[in-house]
PDB file of C-alpha atoms in Angstrom:
ATOM      1  CA  GLN A   2      94.171  74.086  67.232  1.00 51.00           C
ATOM      2  CA  LYS A   3      91.987  77.128  67.614  1.00 51.00           C
ATOM      3  CA  GLU A   4      92.764  78.802  70.892  1.00 80.00           C
ATOM      4  CA  VAL A   5      92.325  81.878  72.945  1.00 88.00           C
ATOM      5  CA  GLU A   6      95.321  82.635  75.133  1.00 88.00           C
ATOM      6  CA  GLN A   7      95.565  84.815  78.185  1.00 88.00           C
ATOM      7  CA  ASN A   8      98.297  85.628  80.648  1.00 80.00           C
ATOM      8  CA  SER A   9      97.200  83.782  83.775  1.00 74.00           C
ATOM      9  CA  GLY A  10      98.648  86.465  86.026  1.00 79.00           C
ATOM     10  CA  PRO A  11      98.167  87.148  88.815  1.00 90.00           C
ATOM     11  CA  LEU A  12      97.895  90.809  87.942  1.00 94.00           C
ATOM     12  CA  SER A  13      97.948  93.249  90.830  1.00 96.00           C
ATOM     13  CA  VAL A  14      97.093  96.939  90.547  1.00 96.00           C
ATOM     14  CA  PRO A  15      96.523  99.614  93.181  1.00 97.00           C
ATOM     15  CA  GLU A  16      93.042 100.969  93.725  1.00 97.00           C
ATOM     16  CA  GLY A  17      92.254 103.746  91.273  1.00 97.00           C
ATOM     17  CA  ALA A  18      94.735 102.567  88.651  1.00 97.00           C
ATOM     18  CA  ILE A  19      93.998 101.183  85.185  1.00 97.00           C
ATOM     19  CA  ALA A  20      94.016  97.402  84.892  1.00 96.00           C
ATOM     20  CA  SER A  21      94.896  96.044  81.453  1.00 96.00           C
ATOM     21  CA  LEU A  22      93.945  92.487  80.558  1.00 96.00           C
ATOM     22  CA  ASN A  23      95.094  90.962  77.306  1.00 94.00           C
ATOM     23  CA  CYS A  24      94.074  88.097  75.092  1.00 94.00           C
ATOM     24  CA  THR A  25      95.319  86.729  71.769  1.00 93.00           C
ATOM     25  CA  TYR A  26      93.577  84.312  69.472  1.00 91.00           C
ATOM     26  CA  SER A  27      94.808  82.041  66.713  1.00 89.00           C
ATOM     27  CA  ASP A  28      91.700  81.601  64.535  1.00 83.00           C
ATOM     28  CA  ARG A  29      91.445  84.428  62.003  1.00 82.00           C
ATOM     29  CA  GLY A  30      87.865  83.374  61.424  1.00 81.00           C
ATOM     30  CA  SER A  31      86.928  84.453  64.940  1.00 82.00           C
ATOM     31  CA  GLN A  32      84.588  87.386  64.716  1.00 83.00           C
ATOM     32  CA  SER A  33      83.067  88.045  68.121  1.00 89.00           C
ATOM     33  CA  PHE A  34      84.768  88.347  71.456  1.00 93.00           C
ATOM     34  CA  PHE A  35      83.571  88.450  75.018  1.00 93.00           C
ATOM     35  CA  TRP A  36      84.917  89.271  78.437  1.00 95.00           C
ATOM     36  CA  TYR A  37      83.540  87.444  81.455  1.00 96.00           C
ATOM     37  CA  ARG A  38      84.265  88.147  85.102  1.00 97.00           C
ATOM     38  CA  GLN A  39      84.289  85.249  87.541  1.00 97.00           C
ATOM     39  CA  TYR A  40      84.444  85.717  91.281  1.00 97.00           C
ATOM     40  CA  SER A  41      85.818  82.838  93.309  1.00 94.00           C
ATOM     41  CA  GLY A  42      83.171  80.152  93.721  1.00 93.00           C
ATOM     42  CA  LYS A  43      80.753  81.893  91.360  1.00 95.00           C
ATOM     43  CA  SER A  44      79.782  81.489  87.717  1.00 96.00           C
ATOM     44  CA  PRO A  45      81.192  83.591  84.869  1.00 96.00           C
ATOM     45  CA  GLU A  46      79.361  86.862  84.300  1.00 95.00           C
ATOM     46  CA  LEU A  47      79.335  88.586  80.917  1.00 92.00           C
ATOM     47  CA  ILE A  48      80.671  92.140  81.182  1.00 93.00           C
ATOM     48  CA  MET A  49      81.620  93.163  77.637  1.00 92.00           C
ATOM     49  CA  PHE A  50      81.409  91.968  74.055  1.00 91.00           C
ATOM     50  CA  ILE A  51      82.983  93.376  70.909  1.00 93.00           C
ATOM     51  CA  TYR A  52      82.558  92.536  67.241  1.00 90.00           C
ATOM     52  CA  SER A  53      84.292  95.375  65.389  1.00 91.00           C
ATOM     53  CA  ASN A  54      87.833  96.632  65.287  1.00 93.00           C
ATOM     54  CA  GLY A  55      88.487  99.488  67.645  1.00 94.00           C
ATOM     55  CA  ASP A  56      87.330 100.396  71.105  1.00 95.00           C
ATOM     56  CA  LYS A  57      84.035  99.867  72.878  1.00 95.00           C
ATOM     57  CA  GLU A  58      83.392 101.626  76.151  1.00 96.00           C
ATOM     58  CA  ASP A  59      80.887 100.770  78.880  1.00 95.00           C
ATOM     59  CA  GLY A  60      81.293 102.700  82.088  1.00 96.00           C
ATOM     60  CA  ARG A  61      84.708 101.968  83.563  1.00 97.00           C
ATOM     61  CA  PHE A  62      85.314  99.168  81.072  1.00 97.00           C
ATOM     62  CA  THR A  63      86.795  99.475  77.586  1.00 97.00           C
ATOM     63  CA  ALA A  64      87.192  96.529  75.239  1.00 96.00           C
ATOM     64  CA  GLN A  65      89.660  96.800  72.373  1.00 96.00           C
ATOM     65  CA  LEU A  66      89.813  94.572  69.305  1.00 95.00           C
ATOM     66  CA  ASN A  67      92.537  94.443  66.683  1.00 94.00           C
ATOM     67  CA  LYS A  68      91.728  91.743  64.152  1.00 92.00           C
ATOM     68  CA  ALA A  69      94.920  92.314  62.156  1.00 92.00           C
ATOM     69  CA  SER A  70      97.009  91.524  65.231  1.00 92.00           C
ATOM     70  CA  GLN A  71      94.471  88.983  66.560  1.00 93.00           C
ATOM     71  CA  TYR A  72      94.442  90.780  69.867  1.00 93.00           C
ATOM     72  CA  VAL A  73      91.678  91.606  72.329  1.00 95.00           C
ATOM     73  CA  SER A  74      92.056  93.592  75.515  1.00 96.00           C
ATOM     74  CA  LEU A  75      89.989  94.846  78.424  1.00 97.00           C
ATOM     75  CA  LEU A  76      90.834  98.024  80.282  1.00 97.00           C
ATOM     76  CA  ILE A  77      89.335  98.728  83.682  1.00 97.00           C
ATOM     77  CA  ARG A  78      89.644 102.349  84.729  1.00 97.00           C
ATOM     78  CA  ASP A  79      89.578 103.509  88.342  1.00 97.00           C
ATOM     79  CA  SER A  80      90.004  99.925  89.520  1.00 97.00           C
ATOM     80  CA  GLN A  81      88.160  99.011  92.689  1.00 97.00           C
ATOM     81  CA  PRO A  82      88.756  96.154  95.151  1.00 97.00           C
ATOM     82  CA  SER A  83      85.414  94.747  93.967  1.00 96.00           C
ATOM     83  CA  ASP A  84      86.975  94.260  90.524  1.00 97.00           C
ATOM     84  CA  SER A  85      89.250  91.579  91.998  1.00 97.00           C
ATOM     85  CA  ALA A  86      88.275  88.427  90.128  1.00 97.00           C
ATOM     86  CA  THR A  87      89.332  86.181  87.295  1.00 96.00           C
ATOM     87  CA  TYR A  88      88.634  87.593  83.833  1.00 96.00           C
ATOM     88  CA  LEU A  89      87.932  85.174  80.997  1.00 95.00           C
ATOM     89  CA  CYS A  90      88.323  86.065  77.345  1.00 94.00           C
ATOM     90  CA  ALA A  91      86.179  84.150  74.843  1.00 92.00           C
ATOM     91  CA  GLY A  92      85.739  84.122  71.082  1.00 90.00           C
ATOM     92  CA  THR A  93      83.553  82.558  68.474  1.00 87.00           C
ATOM     93  CA  ASN A  94      83.988  82.142  64.751  1.00 80.00           C
ATOM     94  CA  THR A  95      80.388  82.230  63.619  1.00 71.00           C
ATOM     95  CA  GLY A  96      78.550  80.862  66.566  1.00 65.00           C
ATOM     96  CA  ASN A  97      79.472  77.297  65.672  1.00 65.00           C
ATOM     97  CA  GLN A  98      82.502  77.062  67.908  1.00 73.00           C
ATOM     98  CA  PHE A  99      83.322  78.879  71.107  1.00 80.00           C
ATOM     99  CA  TYR A 100      86.687  79.212  72.787  1.00 85.00           C
ATOM    100  CA  PHE A 101      87.494  80.380  76.303  1.00 89.00           C
ATOM    101  CA  GLY A 102      90.871  81.413  77.606  1.00 90.00           C
ATOM    102  CA  THR A 103      92.110  80.087  80.926  1.00 89.00           C
ATOM    103  CA  GLY A 104      91.555  83.447  82.605  1.00 92.00           C
ATOM    104  CA  THR A 105      93.639  86.194  84.199  1.00 94.00           C
ATOM    105  CA  SER A 106      93.469  86.672  87.944  1.00 94.00           C
ATOM    106  CA  LEU A 107      93.223  90.350  88.911  1.00 96.00           C
ATOM    107  CA  THR A 108      93.775  91.712  92.404  1.00 96.00           C
ATOM    108  CA  VAL A 109      93.076  95.372  93.157  1.00 97.00           C
ATOM    109  CA  ILE A 110      94.978  96.452  96.230  1.00 96.00           C
ATOM    110  CA  PRO A 111      93.233  99.016  98.470  1.00 95.00           C
TER     111      PRO A 111
ATOM    112  CA  ASP B  20      63.633  87.978  85.094  1.00 62.00           C
ATOM    113  CA  ALA B  21      64.899  84.534  86.098  1.00 83.00           C
ATOM    114  CA  GLY B  22      68.364  83.576  85.004  1.00 94.00           C
ATOM    115  CA  VAL B  23      69.608  80.144  84.039  1.00 97.00           C
ATOM    116  CA  ILE B  24      68.518  77.597  86.626  1.00 98.00           C
ATOM    117  CA  GLN B  25      70.580  74.530  87.414  1.00 98.00           C
ATOM    118  CA  SER B  26      69.914  71.636  89.739  1.00 97.00           C
ATOM    119  CA  PRO B  27      71.202  70.223  91.903  1.00 98.00           C
ATOM    120  CA  ARG B  28      73.670  72.815  93.132  1.00 97.00           C
ATOM    121  CA  HIS B  29      75.805  70.181  94.795  1.00 97.00           C
ATOM    122  CA  GLU B  30      76.032  66.474  94.113  1.00 97.00           C
ATOM    123  CA  VAL B  31      78.148  63.920  95.913  1.00 97.00           C
ATOM    124  CA  THR B  32      78.064  60.411  94.554  1.00 97.00           C
ATOM    125  CA  GLU B  33      80.081  57.230  94.533  1.00 97.00           C
ATOM    126  CA  MET B  34      82.086  55.999  91.608  1.00 97.00           C
ATOM    127  CA  GLY B  35      79.976  53.974  89.224  1.00 97.00           C
ATOM    128  CA  GLN B  36      76.719  55.749  89.969  1.00 97.00           C
ATOM    129  CA  GLU B  37      74.670  57.605  87.397  1.00 97.00           C
ATOM    130  CA  VAL B  38      74.548  61.374  87.718  1.00 98.00           C
ATOM    131  CA  THR B  39      72.009  63.635  86.031  1.00 98.00           C
ATOM    132  CA  LEU B  40      72.443  67.389  85.961  1.00 98.00           C
ATOM    133  CA  ARG B  41      69.559  69.625  84.933  1.00 98.00           C
ATOM    134  CA  CYS B  42      69.289  73.026  83.339  1.00 98.00           C
ATOM    135  CA  LYS B  43      66.506  75.456  82.537  1.00 98.00           C
ATOM    136  CA  PRO B  44      67.691  78.182  80.144  1.00 97.00           C
ATOM    137  CA  ILE B  45      66.514  81.774  80.113  1.00 95.00           C
ATOM    138  CA  SER B  46      63.146  82.040  78.396  1.00 95.00           C
ATOM    139  CA  GLY B  47      63.519  83.114  74.774  1.00 92.00           C
ATOM    140  CA  HIS B  48      67.106  81.958  74.400  1.00 93.00           C
ATOM    141  CA  ASN B  49      67.684  79.452  71.631  1.00 91.00           C
ATOM    142  CA  SER B  50      71.224  78.328  72.407  1.00 92.00           C
ATOM    143  CA  LEU B  51      72.277  76.212  75.358  1.00 94.00           C
ATOM    144  CA  PHE B  52      75.774  75.236  76.445  1.00 94.00           C
ATOM    145  CA  TRP B  53      77.209  72.758  78.933  1.00 96.00           C
ATOM    146  CA  TYR B  54      80.654  73.478  80.382  1.00 96.00           C
ATOM    147  CA  ARG B  55      82.934  71.801  82.879  1.00 96.00           C
ATOM    148  CA  GLN B  56      85.407  73.785  84.978  1.00 95.00           C
ATOM    149  CA  THR B  57      88.364  72.471  86.951  1.00 93.00           C
ATOM    150  CA  MET B  58      91.450  74.154  88.307  1.00 87.00           C
ATOM    151  CA  MET B  59      93.656  72.079  86.037  1.00 86.00           C
ATOM    152  CA  ARG B  60      91.784  72.447  82.751  1.00 85.00           C
ATOM    153  CA  GLY B  61      89.831  75.654  83.189  1.00 86.00           C
ATOM    154  CA  LEU B  62      86.469  76.073  81.469  1.00 90.00           C
ATOM    155  CA  GLU B  63      85.773  73.401  78.857  1.00 90.00           C
ATOM    156  CA  LEU B  64      82.843  73.418  76.462  1.00 91.00           C
ATOM    157  CA  LEU B  65      81.245  69.975  76.473  1.00 94.00           C
ATOM    158  CA  ILE B  66      78.326  70.406  74.094  1.00 94.00           C
ATOM    159  CA  TYR B  67      76.084  73.061  72.731  1.00 90.00           C
ATOM    160  CA  PHE B  68      72.579  73.105  71.320  1.00 93.00           C
ATOM    161  CA  ASN B  69      70.934  75.515  68.932  1.00 91.00           C
ATOM    162  CA  ASN B  70      67.134  75.343  68.747  1.00 92.00           C
ATOM    163  CA  ASN B  71      67.296  72.086  70.751  1.00 94.00           C
ATOM    164  CA  VAL B  72      69.620  70.445  68.202  1.00 93.00           C
ATOM    165  CA  PRO B  73      73.177  69.483  69.214  1.00 92.00           C
ATOM    166  CA  ILE B  74      75.602  71.537  67.098  1.00 87.00           C
ATOM    167  CA  ASP B  75      78.992  70.676  68.573  1.00 84.00           C
ATOM    168  CA  ASP B  76      79.575  67.788  70.957  1.00 88.00           C
ATOM    169  CA  SER B  77      83.283  67.447  70.276  1.00 86.00           C
ATOM    170  CA  GLY B  78      84.025  68.404  73.854  1.00 88.00           C
ATOM    171  CA  MET B  79      82.151  65.503  75.398  1.00 92.00           C
ATOM    172  CA  PRO B  80      84.919  63.480  77.038  1.00 85.00           C
ATOM    173  CA  GLU B  81      83.709  60.000  76.236  1.00 84.00           C
ATOM    174  CA  ASP B  82      80.689  57.797  75.855  1.00 90.00           C
ATOM    175  CA  ARG B  83      79.953  57.989  79.550  1.00 95.00           C
ATOM    176  CA  PHE B  84      78.664  61.513  78.968  1.00 96.00           C
ATOM    177  CA  SER B  85      75.406  62.255  77.196  1.00 96.00           C
ATOM    178  CA  ALA B  86      73.246  65.354  76.882  1.00 97.00           C
ATOM    179  CA  LYS B  87      69.702  65.929  75.766  1.00 97.00           C
ATOM    180  CA  MET B  88      67.488  68.894  75.124  1.00 97.00           C
ATOM    181  CA  PRO B  89      63.952  67.599  74.658  1.00 96.00           C
ATOM    182  CA  ASN B  90      62.447  71.083  74.508  1.00 95.00           C
ATOM    183  CA  ALA B  91      63.418  74.744  74.603  1.00 94.00           C
ATOM    184  CA  SER B  92      63.143  74.996  78.369  1.00 95.00           C
ATOM    185  CA  PHE B  93      65.011  71.967  79.632  1.00 96.00           C
ATOM    186  CA  SER B  94      68.284  70.121  79.186  1.00 98.00           C
ATOM    187  CA  THR B  95      70.094  67.325  80.983  1.00 98.00           C
ATOM    188  CA  LEU B  96      73.686  66.199  81.167  1.00 98.00           C
ATOM    189  CA  LYS B  97      74.111  62.609  82.247  1.00 98.00           C
ATOM    190  CA  ILE B  98      77.234  60.781  83.353  1.00 97.00           C
ATOM    191  CA  GLN B  99      77.008  57.002  83.533  1.00 96.00           C
ATOM    192  CA  PRO B 100      79.021  55.527  85.138  1.00 96.00           C
ATOM    193  CA  SER B 101      80.636  58.367  87.047  1.00 96.00           C
ATOM    194  CA  GLU B 102      84.335  58.378  87.922  1.00 96.00           C
ATOM    195  CA  PRO B 103      86.375  60.440  90.419  1.00 97.00           C
ATOM    196  CA  ARG B 104      87.996  62.363  87.537  1.00 95.00           C
ATOM    197  CA  ASP B 105      84.548  63.707  86.637  1.00 96.00           C
ATOM    198  CA  SER B 106      84.603  65.821  89.806  1.00 97.00           C
ATOM    199  CA  ALA B 107      84.244  69.434  88.698  1.00 97.00           C
ATOM    200  CA  VAL B 108      81.820  72.324  88.529  1.00 98.00           C
ATOM    201  CA  TYR B 109      79.403  71.915  85.645  1.00 98.00           C
ATOM    202  CA  PHE B 110      77.901  75.069  84.211  1.00 98.00           C
ATOM    203  CA  CYS B 111      74.960  75.482  81.908  1.00 97.00           C
ATOM    204  CA  ALA B 112      74.716  78.683  79.882  1.00 95.00           C
ATOM    205  CA  SER B 113      72.118  80.002  77.480  1.00 94.00           C
ATOM    206  CA  GLY B 114      72.099  82.703  74.876  1.00 90.00           C
ATOM    207  CA  ASN B 115      70.698  84.149  71.695  1.00 84.00           C
ATOM    208  CA  ALA B 116      72.281  82.387  68.725  1.00 74.00           C
ATOM    209  CA  ALA B 117      72.210  85.573  66.664  1.00 74.00           C
ATOM    210  CA  GLN B 118      74.393  87.484  69.104  1.00 70.00           C
ATOM    211  CA  TYR B 119      76.458  84.719  70.675  1.00 79.00           C
ATOM    212  CA  GLU B 120      76.530  86.082  74.223  1.00 84.00           C
ATOM    213  CA  GLN B 121      76.152  83.469  76.919  1.00 89.00           C
ATOM    214  CA  TYR B 122      74.612  83.771  80.351  1.00 93.00           C
ATOM    215  CA  PHE B 123      75.738  81.246  82.901  1.00 95.00           C
ATOM    216  CA  GLY B 124      73.805  79.422  85.572  1.00 97.00           C
ATOM    217  CA  PRO B 125      75.136  79.059  89.119  1.00 97.00           C
ATOM    218  CA  GLY B 126      76.701  75.682  88.382  1.00 97.00           C
ATOM    219  CA  THR B 127      76.551  72.214  89.883  1.00 98.00           C
ATOM    220  CA  ARG B 128      79.501  71.151  91.992  1.00 98.00           C
ATOM    221  CA  LEU B 129      79.948  67.422  91.412  1.00 98.00           C
ATOM    222  CA  THR B 130      82.089  65.284  93.671  1.00 98.00           C
ATOM    223  CA  VAL B 131      82.593  61.627  92.783  1.00 98.00           C
ATOM    224  CA  THR B 132      84.212  59.565  95.537  1.00 97.00           C
TER     225      THR B 132
END
């Protein structure tokens, strides 16, 4: 069974700290990975995607991909209360199949 | 630029009734996805289309569910007959098949009593 797994949390961090969200996947054929943010009662919102090994930075967000370890992470620097949400990790193997994790709930404490 | 449009936003129906959910993808996108989200099961991919053709419908729960995409700007998800266990939020998402990102609509909250 091809899966994307996330720690459901909840994860709590103080305002200004770095939040680290992690995701592992079982399908070595997975090539592209995505991070979505979902506020309560709202739809998932794409915030980052990564295709290559290494780091990809966008503002306060950094996505990390390690294909050898089948590991994807999202770092949020200078966390803000507005970052409090559920973060969904997703992967695809060639665009024919898509897998979402169950999400990690993040709370940033003012 | 308009995002993905879904209608209705809320639907309450009685068990046994037919339910039709509608989706208009973002103009220019050639992939369209239907998802179901519940607290118990999270986000589940039901079916996805590429260039209006169904590519993977392995997530469709059973024959009561059907989806169509008659053209690039419209898709429907139909449940007939509906059951209380179908109560969930149904999301439509669209994207560019070459890049695989997906952009979600606001969802339809379905309640079957």
